[in-house]
Coordinates of C-alpha atoms in Angstrom, one line a residue:
X1 CA -10.4 -14.7 -23.7
X2 CA -6.8 -14.0 -22.9
X3 CA -5.8 -11.9 -20.1
X4 CA -4.3 -9.3 -22.4
X5 CA -4.7 -8.0 -25.9
X6 CA -1.8 -7.0 -28.1
X7 CA -1.9 -3.4 -29.2
X8 CA -1.4 -2.7 -32.9
X9 CA 1.2 -0.1 -31.8
X10 CA 4.8 -1.2 -31.8
X11 CA 7.9 0.5 -30.4
X12 CA 11.4 -0.8 -31.4
X13 CA 9.6 -3.8 -33.0
X14 CA 8.2 -5.1 -30.0
X15 CA 4.4 -5.2 -29.3
X16 CA 3.2 -3.5 -26.1
X17 CA 0.8 -5.3 -23.9
X18 CA -2.4 -3.5 -23.1
X19 CA -5.1 -4.5 -20.6
X20 CA -8.3 -5.4 -22.0
X21 CA -11.8 -4.5 -20.2
X22 CA -12.3 -7.9 -18.6
X23 CA -8.8 -7.7 -17.0
X24 CA -9.2 -4.2 -15.9
X25 CA -12.5 -4.9 -14.2
X26 CA -11.1 -8.0 -12.7
X27 CA -8.2 -6.2 -11.1
X28 CA -10.0 -3.1 -9.8
X29 CA -13.3 -4.4 -8.5
X30 CA -12.7 -5.5 -4.9
X31 CA -16.3 -5.7 -3.4
X32 CA -17.6 -8.9 -1.7
X33 CA -17.8 -11.7 -4.3
X34 CA -15.7 -10.1 -6.9
X35 CA -12.5 -11.9 -8.2
X36 CA -10.0 -9.4 -6.7
X37 CA -12.1 -9.1 -3.8
X38 CA -12.1 -12.7 -3.0
X39 CA -8.3 -12.6 -3.5
X40 CA -7.6 -9.9 -1.2
X41 CA -9.7 -11.2 1.6
X42 CA -7.2 -14.2 1.8
X43 CA -4.5 -11.9 3.3
X44 CA -4.4 -9.9 6.5
X45 CA -5.8 -6.5 5.7
X46 CA -4.5 -3.2 7.2
X47 CA -7.7 -1.7 8.7
X48 CA -6.8 1.2 10.9
X49 CA -4.0 2.5 13.3
X50 CA -4.0 1.0 16.7
X51 CA -3.9 4.6 18.1
X52 CA -7.3 5.3 16.3
X53 CA -9.0 3.2 19.0
X54 CA -6.6 3.8 21.7
X55 CA -8.7 3.1 24.8
X56 CA -10.8 0.2 26.0
X57 CA -14.4 1.2 25.8
X58 CA -13.4 4.3 23.8
X59 CA -15.1 5.8 20.8
X60 CA -15.8 3.5 17.9
X61 CA -14.4 4.4 14.4
X62 CA -15.8 4.0 11.1
X63 CA -13.7 1.8 8.7
X64 CA -14.1 1.4 4.9
X65 CA -12.4 -1.9 3.5
X66 CA -12.7 -3.6 0.1
X67 CA -16.2 -1.9 -0.3
X68 CA -17.5 -2.8 3.1
X69 CA -18.6 -0.4 5.7
X70 CA -17.4 -1.5 9.0
X71 CA -16.9 -0.4 12.6
X72 CA -13.8 -0.7 14.8
X73 CA -13.6 -0.4 18.6
X74 CA -11.6 -1.5 21.5
X75 CA -13.6 -3.7 23.9
X76 CA -13.6 -3.7 27.6
X77 CA -10.7 -6.2 27.7
X78 CA -8.6 -4.0 25.4
X79 CA -8.9 -6.0 22.3
X80 CA -9.2 -4.6 18.8
X81 CA -12.7 -5.5 17.3
X82 CA -14.1 -5.0 13.7
X83 CA -17.8 -5.5 13.0
X84 CA -20.3 -4.4 10.5
X85 CA -21.3 -0.8 11.0
X86 CA -25.0 -1.4 10.7
X87 CA -27.5 -2.6 13.2
X88 CA -29.2 -5.7 12.1
X89 CA -32.6 -4.4 13.4
X90 CA -33.3 -1.3 11.3
X91 CA -30.0 -0.5 9.8
X92 CA -28.9 2.2 12.0
X93 CA -25.2 3.0 12.0
X94 CA -23.6 1.6 15.2
X95 CA -21.2 4.6 15.1
X96 CA -23.8 6.4 17.2
X97 CA -24.0 3.5 19.7
X98 CA -22.5 2.9 23.1
X99 CA -19.2 1.1 23.5
X100 CA -19.5 -0.6 26.9
X101 CA -19.3 -3.9 28.7
X102 CA -17.6 -5.7 25.8
X103 CA -19.9 -4.7 23.0
X104 CA -21.6 -2.0 21.0
X105 CA -25.2 -1.1 21.8
X106 CA -27.4 0.5 19.2
X107 CA -28.5 3.9 20.2
X108 CA -32.0 3.5 18.7
X109 CA -33.4 0.5 20.4
X110 CA -30.7 -0.9 22.5
X111 CA -29.7 -3.9 20.4
X112 CA -26.2 -5.1 21.5
X113 CA -23.6 -6.9 19.8
X114 CA -20.3 -8.2 21.1
X115 CA -16.9 -8.1 19.2
X116 CA -17.6 -11.4 17.2
X117 CA -20.8 -9.8 15.8
X118 CA -23.0 -11.9 18.1
X119 CA -26.3 -10.2 19.1
X120 CA -26.2 -10.6 23.1
X121 CA -29.3 -8.3 24.0
X122 CA -32.5 -7.3 22.2
X123 CA -34.3 -5.5 25.2
X124 CA -37.7 -5.5 23.6
X125 CA -37.4 -9.3 22.3
X126 CA -34.7 -11.4 24.1
X127 CA -35.7 -14.4 22.0
X128 CA -34.8 -12.6 18.9
X129 CA -31.1 -12.5 19.6
X130 CA -30.3 -15.8 17.7
X131 CA -31.4 -14.2 14.3
X132 CA -29.9 -10.7 14.9
X133 CA -26.0 -11.7 14.4
X134 CA -24.0 -9.2 12.3
X135 CA -20.6 -10.0 10.5
X136 CA -17.4 -9.5 12.3
X137 CA -13.7 -10.1 11.3
X138 CA -10.9 -11.3 13.6
X139 CA -8.2 -8.8 14.1
X140 CA -4.6 -8.8 15.3
X141 CA -2.2 -5.9 16.0
X142 CA 1.4 -5.5 14.7
X143 CA 3.4 -2.5 13.8
X144 CA 0.9 0.0 15.2
X145 CA -1.7 -1.1 12.8
X146 CA -4.9 -3.2 13.4
X147 CA -5.0 -6.0 10.7
X148 CA -8.3 -8.0 9.7
X149 CA -8.8 -11.2 8.2
X150 CA -12.0 -10.9 5.9
X151 CA -11.7 -14.4 4.2
X152 CA -12.7 -18.0 5.0
X153 CA -12.1 -18.9 8.7
X154 CA -10.3 -22.1 7.7
X155 CA -7.9 -20.4 5.3
X156 CA -6.6 -17.7 7.8
X157 CA -2.8 -17.2 7.1
X158 CA 0.0 -16.5 9.9
X159 CA 0.3 -12.9 11.0
X160 CA 2.4 -10.7 8.6
X161 CA 6.2 -10.8 9.0
X162 CA 7.2 -7.5 7.1
X163 CA 10.2 -6.2 9.0
X164 CA 8.7 -3.1 10.5
X165 CA 5.8 -5.2 12.0
X166 CA 8.1 -6.9 14.5
X167 CA 10.4 -4.0 15.5
X168 CA 9.9 -1.8 18.7
X169 CA 7.6 1.1 18.6
X170 CA 10.6 3.5 18.8
X171 CA 12.0 2.3 15.5
X172 CA 9.0 2.8 13.4
X173 CA 6.7 5.5 12.2
X174 CA 3.6 4.8 10.3
X175 CA 1.0 7.2 8.7
X176 CA -1.9 6.8 6.3
X177 CA -3.8 9.2 3.9
X178 CA -6.9 8.8 1.7
X179 CA -6.3 8.6 -2.0
X180 CA -9.2 9.3 -4.4
X181 CA -8.4 6.7 -6.9
X182 CA -8.5 3.0 -7.4
X183 CA -5.9 1.2 -5.4
X184 CA -4.2 -0.5 -8.7
X185 CA -3.1 3.0 -10.2
X186 CA -1.8 4.1 -6.8
X187 CA 0.2 0.9 -6.2
X188 CA 1.5 0.9 -9.7
X189 CA 3.1 4.4 -8.8
X190 CA 5.0 2.5 -6.1
X191 CA 6.1 -0.1 -8.6
X192 CA 7.1 2.5 -11.1
X193 CA 10.7 3.8 -10.0
X194 CA 11.5 5.6 -13.1
X195 CA 9.3 8.6 -12.4
X196 CA 11.7 9.5 -9.5
X197 CA 14.1 11.2 -12.0
X198 CA 11.2 13.5 -13.1
X199 CA 8.4 14.6 -10.8
X200 CA 10.5 14.3 -7.5
X201 CA 13.9 15.5 -9.0
X202 CA 13.7 19.2 -7.7
X203 CA 12.8 18.5 -4.1
X204 CA 15.0 15.5 -3.2
X205 CA 18.0 17.6 -2.2
X206 CA 16.2 19.5 0.4
X207 CA 13.9 16.8 1.9
X208 CA 15.2 15.5 5.4
X209 CA 14.3 12.0 4.6
X210 CA 16.5 11.9 1.4
X211 CA 19.1 14.7 1.5
X212 CA 23.0 14.3 1.5
X213 CA 23.1 10.9 -0.1
X214 CA 25.1 10.0 -3.1
X215 CA 22.2 8.2 -4.6
X216 CA 20.6 11.4 -5.6
X217 CA 23.5 12.2 -8.0
X218 CA 22.9 9.1 -9.8
X219 CA 19.2 9.5 -9.9
X220 CA 19.3 13.0 -11.2
X221 CA 22.0 12.3 -13.8
X222 CA 20.3 9.4 -15.4
X223 CA 16.5 9.3 -16.2
X224 CA 17.0 6.4 -18.7
X225 CA 16.2 3.6 -16.3
X226 CA 16.9 0.1 -17.7
X227 CA 14.8 -2.6 -15.9
X228 CA 15.4 -6.1 -15.1
X229 CA 12.6 -8.1 -13.1
X230 CA 12.5 -11.2 -11.3
X231 CA 9.4 -13.3 -10.4
X232 CA 9.7 -14.9 -7.1
X233 CA 7.4 -16.5 -4.4
X234 CA 6.5 -13.2 -2.7
X235 CA 5.9 -11.1 -5.9
X236 CA 8.4 -9.2 -7.8
X237 CA 12.0 -7.8 -7.4
X238 CA 12.6 -4.9 -9.6
X239 CA 15.9 -3.9 -10.6
X240 CA 16.4 -0.3 -12.0
X241 CA 19.7 0.3 -13.6
X242 CA 21.2 3.8 -13.9
X243 CA 24.8 4.9 -14.5
X244 CA 26.9 5.0 -11.5
X245 CA 30.7 5.3 -11.5
X246 CA 32.7 4.8 -14.7
X247 CA 33.1 1.1 -13.9
X248 CA 29.8 0.5 -12.2
X249 CA 25.9 0.7 -12.4
X250 CA 23.8 2.0 -9.6
X251 CA 20.9 -0.4 -9.2
X252 CA 17.7 0.4 -7.1
X253 CA 16.2 -2.8 -6.1
X254 CA 12.4 -2.4 -5.4
X255 CA 10.5 -5.2 -3.7
X256 CA 6.7 -5.7 -4.6
X257 CA 5.0 -8.0 -2.1
X258 CA 1.7 -9.6 -2.9
X259 CA -0.8 -8.4 -3.1
X260 CA -0.3 -4.7 -2.2
X261 CA 3.1 -4.0 -0.4
X262 CA 6.0 -2.0 -1.7
X263 CA 9.5 -1.5 -0.2
X264 CA 11.4 1.5 -1.4
X265 CA 15.1 1.3 -2.3
X266 CA 16.8 3.2 0.7
X267 CA 18.7 6.3 0.6
X268 CA 22.0 6.3 2.5
X269 CA 21.8 6.5 6.3
X270 CA 18.1 7.5 6.2
X271 CA 15.3 5.3 7.4
X272 CA 13.9 2.5 5.1
X273 CA 10.5 3.0 3.8
X274 CA 7.6 1.1 2.4
X275 CA 4.0 1.5 1.4
X276 CA 0.7 -0.5 1.5
X277 CA -2.1 0.3 -1.1
X278 CA -5.5 -0.9 0.5
X279 CA -8.8 -0.5 -1.4
X280 CA -11.5 1.4 0.7
X281 CA -13.7 0.9 -2.4
X282 CA -13.2 0.9 -6.1
X283 CA -12.9 4.7 -6.3
X284 CA -10.7 5.3 -3.3
X285 CA -7.9 3.8 -1.3
X286 CA -5.9 4.1 1.9
X287 CA -2.1 4.8 1.2
X288 CA -0.2 3.5 4.1
X289 CA 3.5 4.8 4.5
X290 CA 6.0 3.5 7.0
X291 CA 9.7 4.5 7.9
X292 CA 11.9 2.4 10.1
X293 CA 15.4 1.7 11.2
X294 CA 16.1 -2.0 11.6
X295 CA 18.6 -1.7 14.5
X296 CA 17.9 1.6 16.4
X297 CA 15.1 4.0 17.3
X298 CA 14.2 6.9 15.0
X299 CA 15.8 10.0 16.2
X300 CA 13.8 12.8 17.3
X301 CA 14.6 14.9 14.3
X302 CA 13.5 12.0 12.0
X303 CA 10.2 11.5 13.7
X304 CA 9.4 15.2 14.0
X305 CA 10.0 15.6 10.0
X306 CA 7.6 12.6 9.6
X307 CA 4.9 14.0 11.7
X308 CA 5.4 17.4 9.7
X309 CA 4.6 15.4 6.6
X310 CA 8.2 15.2 5.0
X311 CA 9.5 12.4 2.9
X312 CA 6.9 10.0 2.0
X313 CA 4.4 11.2 4.6
X314 CA 1.7 14.2 4.4
X315 CA 0.5 17.2 6.1
X316 CA -3.3 16.6 7.0
X317 CA -6.1 19.0 6.1
X318 CA -7.4 18.5 9.6
X319 CA -6.1 16.4 12.5
X320 CA -7.6 12.8 12.4
X321 CA -9.0 13.3 8.9
X322 CA -6.4 11.5 6.9
X323 CA -7.2 13.8 4.1
X324 CA -4.1 15.5 2.8
X325 CA -3.8 19.3 3.1
X326 CA -2.8 19.3 -0.6
X327 CA -5.9 17.6 -2.3
X328 CA -8.0 17.7 -5.3
X329 CA -10.2 20.4 -4.0
X330 CA -7.5 23.1 -3.9
X331 CA -5.5 21.8 -7.1
X332 CA -3.0 20.3 -4.6
X333 CA -1.7 23.6 -3.6
X334 CA 0.0 24.0 -7.1
X335 CA 2.4 26.7 -7.4
X336 CA 3.2 27.7 -11.1
X337 CA 5.9 30.1 -10.1
X338 CA 7.7 27.2 -8.3
X339 CA 7.1 25.1 -11.5
X340 CA 8.7 27.8 -13.6
X341 CA 11.6 28.5 -11.3
X342 CA 12.3 24.6 -11.1
X343 CA 11.7 24.3 -7.5
X344 CA 8.9 21.9 -7.9
X345 CA 8.8 19.7 -11.2
X346 CA 4.9 19.9 -11.4
X347 CA 4.5 22.8 -9.3
X348 CA 3.3 20.6 -6.5
X349 CA 5.4 20.3 -3.2
X350 CA 5.8 17.0 -1.3
X351 CA 6.7 13.6 -2.6
X352 CA 3.4 11.9 -1.8
X353 CA 1.4 14.9 -3.2
X354 CA 3.5 14.8 -6.3
X355 CA 2.5 11.3 -6.9
X356 CA -1.1 11.1 -5.9
X357 CA -1.9 14.2 -7.6
X358 CA -0.9 12.7 -10.9
X359 CA -2.6 9.4 -10.0
X360 CA -5.8 11.0 -9.2
X361 CA -5.8 12.8 -12.3
X362 CA -6.2 9.7 -14.3
X363 CA -9.8 9.4 -12.9
X364 CA -11.2 7.2 -10.1
X365 CA -10.4 4.2 -12.4
X366 CA -8.0 4.7 -15.1
X367 CA -8.9 3.9 -18.7
X368 CA -6.5 1.0 -19.2
X369 CA -7.6 0.4 -22.8
X370 CA -6.3 3.7 -23.9
X371 CA -2.8 3.1 -22.4
X372 CA 0.2 3.3 -24.7
X373 CA 2.8 1.5 -22.5
X374 CA 6.5 1.9 -22.5
X375 CA 9.6 -0.5 -21.8
X376 CA 9.7 1.1 -18.5
X377 CA 6.2 -0.2 -17.6
X378 CA 7.3 -3.8 -17.8
X379 CA 7.1 -4.2 -13.9
X380 CA 3.6 -3.0 -13.9
X381 CA 2.5 -5.2 -16.7
X382 CA 4.0 -8.2 -14.8
X383 CA 2.4 -7.2 -11.4
X384 CA -1.1 -6.9 -13.2
X385 CA -0.5 -10.3 -14.8
X386 CA 0.2 -11.9 -11.4
X387 CA -2.7 -10.5 -9.7
X388 CA -4.9 -11.5 -12.5
X389 CA -3.7 -15.1 -12.6
X390 CA -4.0 -15.4 -8.9
X391 CA -7.5 -14.1 -9.0
X392 CA -8.5 -16.4 -11.8
X393 CA -6.6 -19.4 -10.1
X394 CA -8.5 -18.9 -6.8
X395 CA -11.8 -19.3 -8.8
X396 CA -10.5 -22.6 -9.9
X397 CA -9.3 -23.7 -6.5
X398 CA -5.6 -22.7 -6.7
X399 CA -4.3 -21.4 -3.5
X400 CA -2.9 -17.7 -3.8
X401 CA 0.7 -16.9 -3.7
X402 CA 2.7 -15.6 -0.9
X403 CA 0.4 -16.7 2.0
X404 CA 3.3 -17.8 3.9
X405 CA 4.4 -14.8 6.0
X406 CA 8.0 -15.8 6.1
X407 CA 8.3 -15.0 2.4
X408 CA 7.8 -11.2 3.5
X409 CA 11.2 -11.2 5.2
X410 CA 12.8 -9.2 2.4
X411 CA 14.3 -5.8 2.1
X412 CA 14.8 -3.3 -0.8
X413 CA 18.5 -2.0 -1.6
X414 CA 20.5 0.6 -3.4
X415 CA 23.8 -0.5 -4.5
X416 CA 26.7 0.0 -6.9
X417 CA 27.8 -3.0 -8.7
X418 CA 30.6 -3.6 -11.2
X419 CA 29.2 -3.5 -14.6
X420 CA 30.0 -7.2 -15.2
X421 CA 27.9 -8.3 -12.2
X422 CA 24.4 -10.0 -12.8
X423 CA 22.2 -8.1 -10.4
X424 CA 19.7 -10.9 -10.1
X425 CA 22.5 -13.4 -9.0
X426 CA 23.8 -10.7 -6.6
X427 CA 20.3 -10.3 -5.2
X428 CA 19.8 -14.1 -4.7
X429 CA 23.1 -14.2 -2.8
X430 CA 22.6 -10.9 -0.9
X431 CA 18.9 -10.3 -0.4
X432 CA 17.4 -13.8 0.0
X433 CA 16.1 -13.9 3.7
X434 CA 17.1 -10.3 3.6
X435 CA 16.6 -9.4 7.2
X436 CA 19.6 -11.6 8.2
X437 CA 21.7 -9.9 5.7
X438 CA 23.6 -6.5 5.6
X439 CA 21.6 -3.4 4.7
X440 CA 22.7 -2.1 1.2
X441 CA 22.1 1.6 0.8
X442 CA 23.9 4.5 -0.9

């Protein structure tokens, strides 16, 4: 069966591509042994913040990744570790165990495991150690994140080379939040730049991470975004065109990096931004958000605003919970008066909440067969196709794309170009190996 079916609906004499059930299931299921799960395990996976396991022999932390229940801890030597959450003896959670002497000891019967998942002590039956091992995944730390590799050992790629991963700690701010939807519909919100002219339109002027820049004038004035999309080795470059000055177009150039990274077109002098969308399981994901300056520390004011949940970050329901204060249990603190008064387009405040409230409203897994897609969804269709083709290809022995970390050395951009300039040609000249090029922002 083809990766897509053609809808019998048409728009402007063009058929609109709709996902069929097979493709939807292939893209949204990420547990062990699934097509997308196998694909995602070939990349370094953001697991948790380094600060969550700050101290050697400190408290261990539960981690949900790609349908697996895991446990993170920092061993006696200060190394980040990730192992199965459950003891191989009777299935007790090692969350209740003791992190000491380079391993986790189960609180129930004292069975102990090291950071490689190897059973090193069974007090009641020492000879049983050899059959008691549990799974473990190698970890590295970059950009304040503990990354895990969950795929075949002989296929482990080089560490991530995203710009913010290799900057000084003072230059970067990273946060994360739980989102109660499949990763795909969350990530597609990061790919879809046309919604900025609507759901975020009433709040951008006052947000400290966006205010005071010319780009906002172009975004608010022109909601009819015209897209051009370029497929490349790392994923997709998305060119969103709005009217600029009389002789120019304002182009917002978004980067989607395989399999789950997005880089946001910058706003003037403000910090650059990006996201990572990582499945916890098929019905929830961890949405990571990061801001950074390539060549200087974040100011105290910028960092304070980010901690307070401004810009692409959120205020939490409780410290350390990673559950947003505005959530599905309180209707995202919707304010109908603010909606009517045009202070919040959907009645919900905060850029992140404005996005995830709508994405969660689709259900845990969106009914893709019921979609009626529009021309502005072209990038989403292409990203789905690339993911699906890569997942099917892996089954047939084809190596996934973008395993070379050097391909992650790109930036997003915001730029005014003369109306005669081809944006794709401009990007090939000015954004290729983008970290060695000037920053383009308006």
